[in-house]
Tab-separated table of C-alpha atoms in Angstrom:
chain	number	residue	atom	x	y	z
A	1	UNK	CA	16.910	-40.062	35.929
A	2	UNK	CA	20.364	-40.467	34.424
A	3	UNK	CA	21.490	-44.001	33.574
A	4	UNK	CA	24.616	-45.752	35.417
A	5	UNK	CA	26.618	-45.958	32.534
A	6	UNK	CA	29.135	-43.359	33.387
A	7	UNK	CA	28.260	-41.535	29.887
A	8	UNK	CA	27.928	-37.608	30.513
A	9	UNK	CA	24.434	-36.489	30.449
A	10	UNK	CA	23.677	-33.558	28.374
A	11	UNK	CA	21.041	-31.187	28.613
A	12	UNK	CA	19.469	-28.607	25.773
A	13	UNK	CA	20.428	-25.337	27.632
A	14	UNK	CA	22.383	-26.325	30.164
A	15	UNK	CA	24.948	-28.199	28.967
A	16	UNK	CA	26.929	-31.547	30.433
A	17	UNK	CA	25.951	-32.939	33.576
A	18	UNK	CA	28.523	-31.695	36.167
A	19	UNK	CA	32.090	-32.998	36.239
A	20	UNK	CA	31.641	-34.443	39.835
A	21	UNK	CA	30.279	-37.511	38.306
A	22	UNK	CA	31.676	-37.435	35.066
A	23	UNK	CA	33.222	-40.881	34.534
A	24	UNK	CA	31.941	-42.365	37.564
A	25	UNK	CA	30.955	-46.166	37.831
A	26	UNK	CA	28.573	-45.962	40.364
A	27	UNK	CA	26.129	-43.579	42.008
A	28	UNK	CA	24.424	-43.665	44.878
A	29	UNK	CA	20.456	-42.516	44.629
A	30	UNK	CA	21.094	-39.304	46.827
A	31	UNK	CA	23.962	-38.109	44.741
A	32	UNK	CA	21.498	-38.804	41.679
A	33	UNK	CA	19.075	-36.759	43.174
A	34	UNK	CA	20.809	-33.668	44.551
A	35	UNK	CA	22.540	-33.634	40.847
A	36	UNK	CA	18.925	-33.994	39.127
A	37	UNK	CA	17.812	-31.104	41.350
A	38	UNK	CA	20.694	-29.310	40.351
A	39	UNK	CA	20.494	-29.509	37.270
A	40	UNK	CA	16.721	-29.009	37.285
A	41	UNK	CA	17.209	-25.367	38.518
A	42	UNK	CA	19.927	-24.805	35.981
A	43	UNK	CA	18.044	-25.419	33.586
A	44	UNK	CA	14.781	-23.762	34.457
A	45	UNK	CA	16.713	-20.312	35.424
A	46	UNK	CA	18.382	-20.927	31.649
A	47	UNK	CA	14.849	-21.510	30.244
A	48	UNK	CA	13.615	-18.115	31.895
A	49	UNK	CA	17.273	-16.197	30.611
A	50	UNK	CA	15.945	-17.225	27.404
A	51	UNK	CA	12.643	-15.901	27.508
A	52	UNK	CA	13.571	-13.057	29.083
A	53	UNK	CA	16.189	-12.679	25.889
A	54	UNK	CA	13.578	-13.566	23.291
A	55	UNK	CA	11.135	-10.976	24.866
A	56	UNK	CA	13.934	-7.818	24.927
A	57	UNK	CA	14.391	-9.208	21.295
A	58	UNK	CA	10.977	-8.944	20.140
A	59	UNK	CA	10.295	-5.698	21.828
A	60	UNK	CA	13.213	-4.683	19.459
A	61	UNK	CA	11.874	-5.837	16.450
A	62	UNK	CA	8.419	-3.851	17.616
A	63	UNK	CA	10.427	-1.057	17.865
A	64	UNK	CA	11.795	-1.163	14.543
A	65	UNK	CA	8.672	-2.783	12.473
A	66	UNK	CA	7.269	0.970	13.883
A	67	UNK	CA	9.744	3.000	12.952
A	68	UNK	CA	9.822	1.368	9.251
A	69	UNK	CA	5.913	1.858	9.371
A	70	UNK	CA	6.886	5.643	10.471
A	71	UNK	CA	8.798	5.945	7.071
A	72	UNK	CA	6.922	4.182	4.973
A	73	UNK	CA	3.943	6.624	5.440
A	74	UNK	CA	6.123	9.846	5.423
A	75	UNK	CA	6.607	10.612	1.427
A	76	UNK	CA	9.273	12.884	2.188
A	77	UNK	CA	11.416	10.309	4.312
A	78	UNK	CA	10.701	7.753	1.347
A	79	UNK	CA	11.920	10.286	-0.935
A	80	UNK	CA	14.836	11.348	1.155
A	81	UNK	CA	15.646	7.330	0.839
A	82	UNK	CA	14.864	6.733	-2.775
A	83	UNK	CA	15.576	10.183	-4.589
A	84	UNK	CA	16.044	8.141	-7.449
A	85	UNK	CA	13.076	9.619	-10.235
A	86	UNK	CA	10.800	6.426	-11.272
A	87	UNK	CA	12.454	6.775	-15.076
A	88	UNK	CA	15.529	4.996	-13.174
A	89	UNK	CA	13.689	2.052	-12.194
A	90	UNK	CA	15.742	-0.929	-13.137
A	91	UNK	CA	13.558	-3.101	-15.843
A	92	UNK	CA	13.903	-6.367	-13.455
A	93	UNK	CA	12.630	-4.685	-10.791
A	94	UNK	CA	9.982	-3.337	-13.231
A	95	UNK	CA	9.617	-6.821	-14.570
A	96	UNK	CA	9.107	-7.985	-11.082
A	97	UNK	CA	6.701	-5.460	-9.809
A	98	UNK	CA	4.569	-5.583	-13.246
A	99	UNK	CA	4.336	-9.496	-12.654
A	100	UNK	CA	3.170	-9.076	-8.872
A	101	UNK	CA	0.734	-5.925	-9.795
A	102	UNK	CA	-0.721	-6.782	-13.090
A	103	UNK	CA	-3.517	-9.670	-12.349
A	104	UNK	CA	-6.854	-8.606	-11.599
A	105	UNK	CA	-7.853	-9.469	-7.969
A	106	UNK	CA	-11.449	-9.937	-6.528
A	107	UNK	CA	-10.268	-8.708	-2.967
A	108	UNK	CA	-7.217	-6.670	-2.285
A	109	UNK	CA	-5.050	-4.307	-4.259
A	110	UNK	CA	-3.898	-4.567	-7.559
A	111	UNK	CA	-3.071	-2.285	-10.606
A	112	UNK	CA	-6.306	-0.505	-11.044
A	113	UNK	CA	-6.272	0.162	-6.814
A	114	UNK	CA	-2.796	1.778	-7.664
A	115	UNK	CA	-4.176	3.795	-11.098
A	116	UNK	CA	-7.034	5.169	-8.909
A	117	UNK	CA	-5.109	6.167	-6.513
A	118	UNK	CA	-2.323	8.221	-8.180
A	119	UNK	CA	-5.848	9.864	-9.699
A	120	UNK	CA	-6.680	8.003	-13.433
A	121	UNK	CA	-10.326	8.547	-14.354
A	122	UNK	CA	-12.717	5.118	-14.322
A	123	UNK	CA	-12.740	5.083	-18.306
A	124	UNK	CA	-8.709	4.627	-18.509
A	125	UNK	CA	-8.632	2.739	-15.706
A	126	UNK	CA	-11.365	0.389	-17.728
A	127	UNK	CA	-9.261	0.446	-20.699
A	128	UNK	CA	-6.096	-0.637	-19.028
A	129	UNK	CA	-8.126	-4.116	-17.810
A	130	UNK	CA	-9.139	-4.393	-21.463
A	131	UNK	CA	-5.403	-4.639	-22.031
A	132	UNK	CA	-3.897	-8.254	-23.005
A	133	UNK	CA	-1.650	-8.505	-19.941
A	134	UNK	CA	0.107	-11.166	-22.232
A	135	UNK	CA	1.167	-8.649	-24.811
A	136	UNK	CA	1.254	-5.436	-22.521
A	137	UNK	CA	1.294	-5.065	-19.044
A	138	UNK	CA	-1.598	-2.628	-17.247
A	139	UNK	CA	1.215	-1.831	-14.176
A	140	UNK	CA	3.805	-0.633	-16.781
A	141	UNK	CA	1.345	1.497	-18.671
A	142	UNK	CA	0.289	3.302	-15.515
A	143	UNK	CA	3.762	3.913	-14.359
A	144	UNK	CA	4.755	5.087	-17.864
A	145	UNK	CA	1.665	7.276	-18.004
A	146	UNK	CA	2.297	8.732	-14.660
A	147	UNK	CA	5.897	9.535	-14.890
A	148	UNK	CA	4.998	11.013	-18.538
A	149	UNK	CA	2.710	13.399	-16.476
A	150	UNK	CA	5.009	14.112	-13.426
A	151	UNK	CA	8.495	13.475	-14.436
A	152	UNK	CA	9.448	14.543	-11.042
A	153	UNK	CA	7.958	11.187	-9.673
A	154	UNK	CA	10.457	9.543	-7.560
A	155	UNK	CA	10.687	5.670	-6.795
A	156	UNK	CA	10.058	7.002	-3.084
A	157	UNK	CA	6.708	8.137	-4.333
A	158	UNK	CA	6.011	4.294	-6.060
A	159	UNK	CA	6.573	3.090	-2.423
A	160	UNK	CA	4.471	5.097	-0.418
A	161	UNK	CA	1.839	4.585	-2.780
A	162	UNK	CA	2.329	0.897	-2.832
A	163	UNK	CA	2.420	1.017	0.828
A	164	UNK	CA	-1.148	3.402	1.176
A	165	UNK	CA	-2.397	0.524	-0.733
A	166	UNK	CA	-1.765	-2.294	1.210
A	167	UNK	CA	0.603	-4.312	-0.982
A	168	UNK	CA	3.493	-5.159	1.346
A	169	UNK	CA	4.149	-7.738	-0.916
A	170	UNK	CA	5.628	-5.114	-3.982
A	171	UNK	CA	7.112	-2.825	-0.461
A	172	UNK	CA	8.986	-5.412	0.868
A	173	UNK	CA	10.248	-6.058	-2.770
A	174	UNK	CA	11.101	-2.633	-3.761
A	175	UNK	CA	12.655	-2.461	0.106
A	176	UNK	CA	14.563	-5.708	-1.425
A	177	UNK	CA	15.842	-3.982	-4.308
A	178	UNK	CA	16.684	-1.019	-2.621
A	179	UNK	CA	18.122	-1.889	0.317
A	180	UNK	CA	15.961	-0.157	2.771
């Protein structure tokens, strides 16, 4: 219960006790009660305005984490986006993305997932891992390779590959850099 020390009693969502016994010396145990109760239910229908808040607020975010999803995995939306061709990639964001795709992982995606994909044979694909990732970087030879062979290549079309691979670590960077 509240103390008798005429200091107003404060409560997480609902706020100072009620002005009715603001500053008072004395209470009597009834009054204590009926404002406890009050106060109870004040704060229980503020607890379930909250959650009924934080629910309409997730159900947003749902509703946009799908509709990213949606453009992620449409090449023409991503290009719409990013019409940008892949020889305008800034070099920090290169830097960046080479640093993130360049070591060699057991489980998961990583340069030679991303060579495959965008269709390099097994023997260059081999050669780029012989590559001294000190010295050269594996990532930045594929993406030079590939824009050498489609110079059409857009940084829309780095994306959605990125994304079809499963590294929504390098999307959500690129979506960083990008501002999408």
């Amino acid at each position: 219960m509240y103390r008798n020390d005429g200091v107003v009693n404060h409560c997480c969502h609902c706020g100072p006790m009620s002005s009715k016994y603001r500053g008072a010396t004395t209470y009597t145990q009834s009054e204590l009660d009926s404002e406890a109760l009050i106060m109870e239910q004040l704060h229980q229908s503020r607890i379930a305005e909250d959650n009924e808040t934080s629910d309409r607020e997730e159900d947003e975010d749902e509703e946009e984490d799908e509709e990213e999803d949606k453009i992620l995995k449409d090449p023409a939306k991503l290009n719409e986006l990013l019409p940008m061709l892949l020889a305008t990639l800034r070099y920090d964001v290169l830097r960046q993305l080479c640093f993130m795709m360049d070591p060699l992982v057991t489980v998961g995606s990583d340069f030679t997932t991303f060579a495959a994909q965008i269709g390099f044979c097994s023997t260059y694909i081999r050669y780029l891992k012989a590559l001294d990732i000190k010295k050269n970087s594996p990532f930045e030879e594929v993406l030079r390779v590939w824009q050498d062979s489609a110079p059409d290549t857009t940084i829309g079309d780095l994306l959605y590959l990125v994304n079809e691979i499963q590294r929504h670590d390098v999307v959500d960077k690129l979506r960083e850099f990008y501002l999408i």
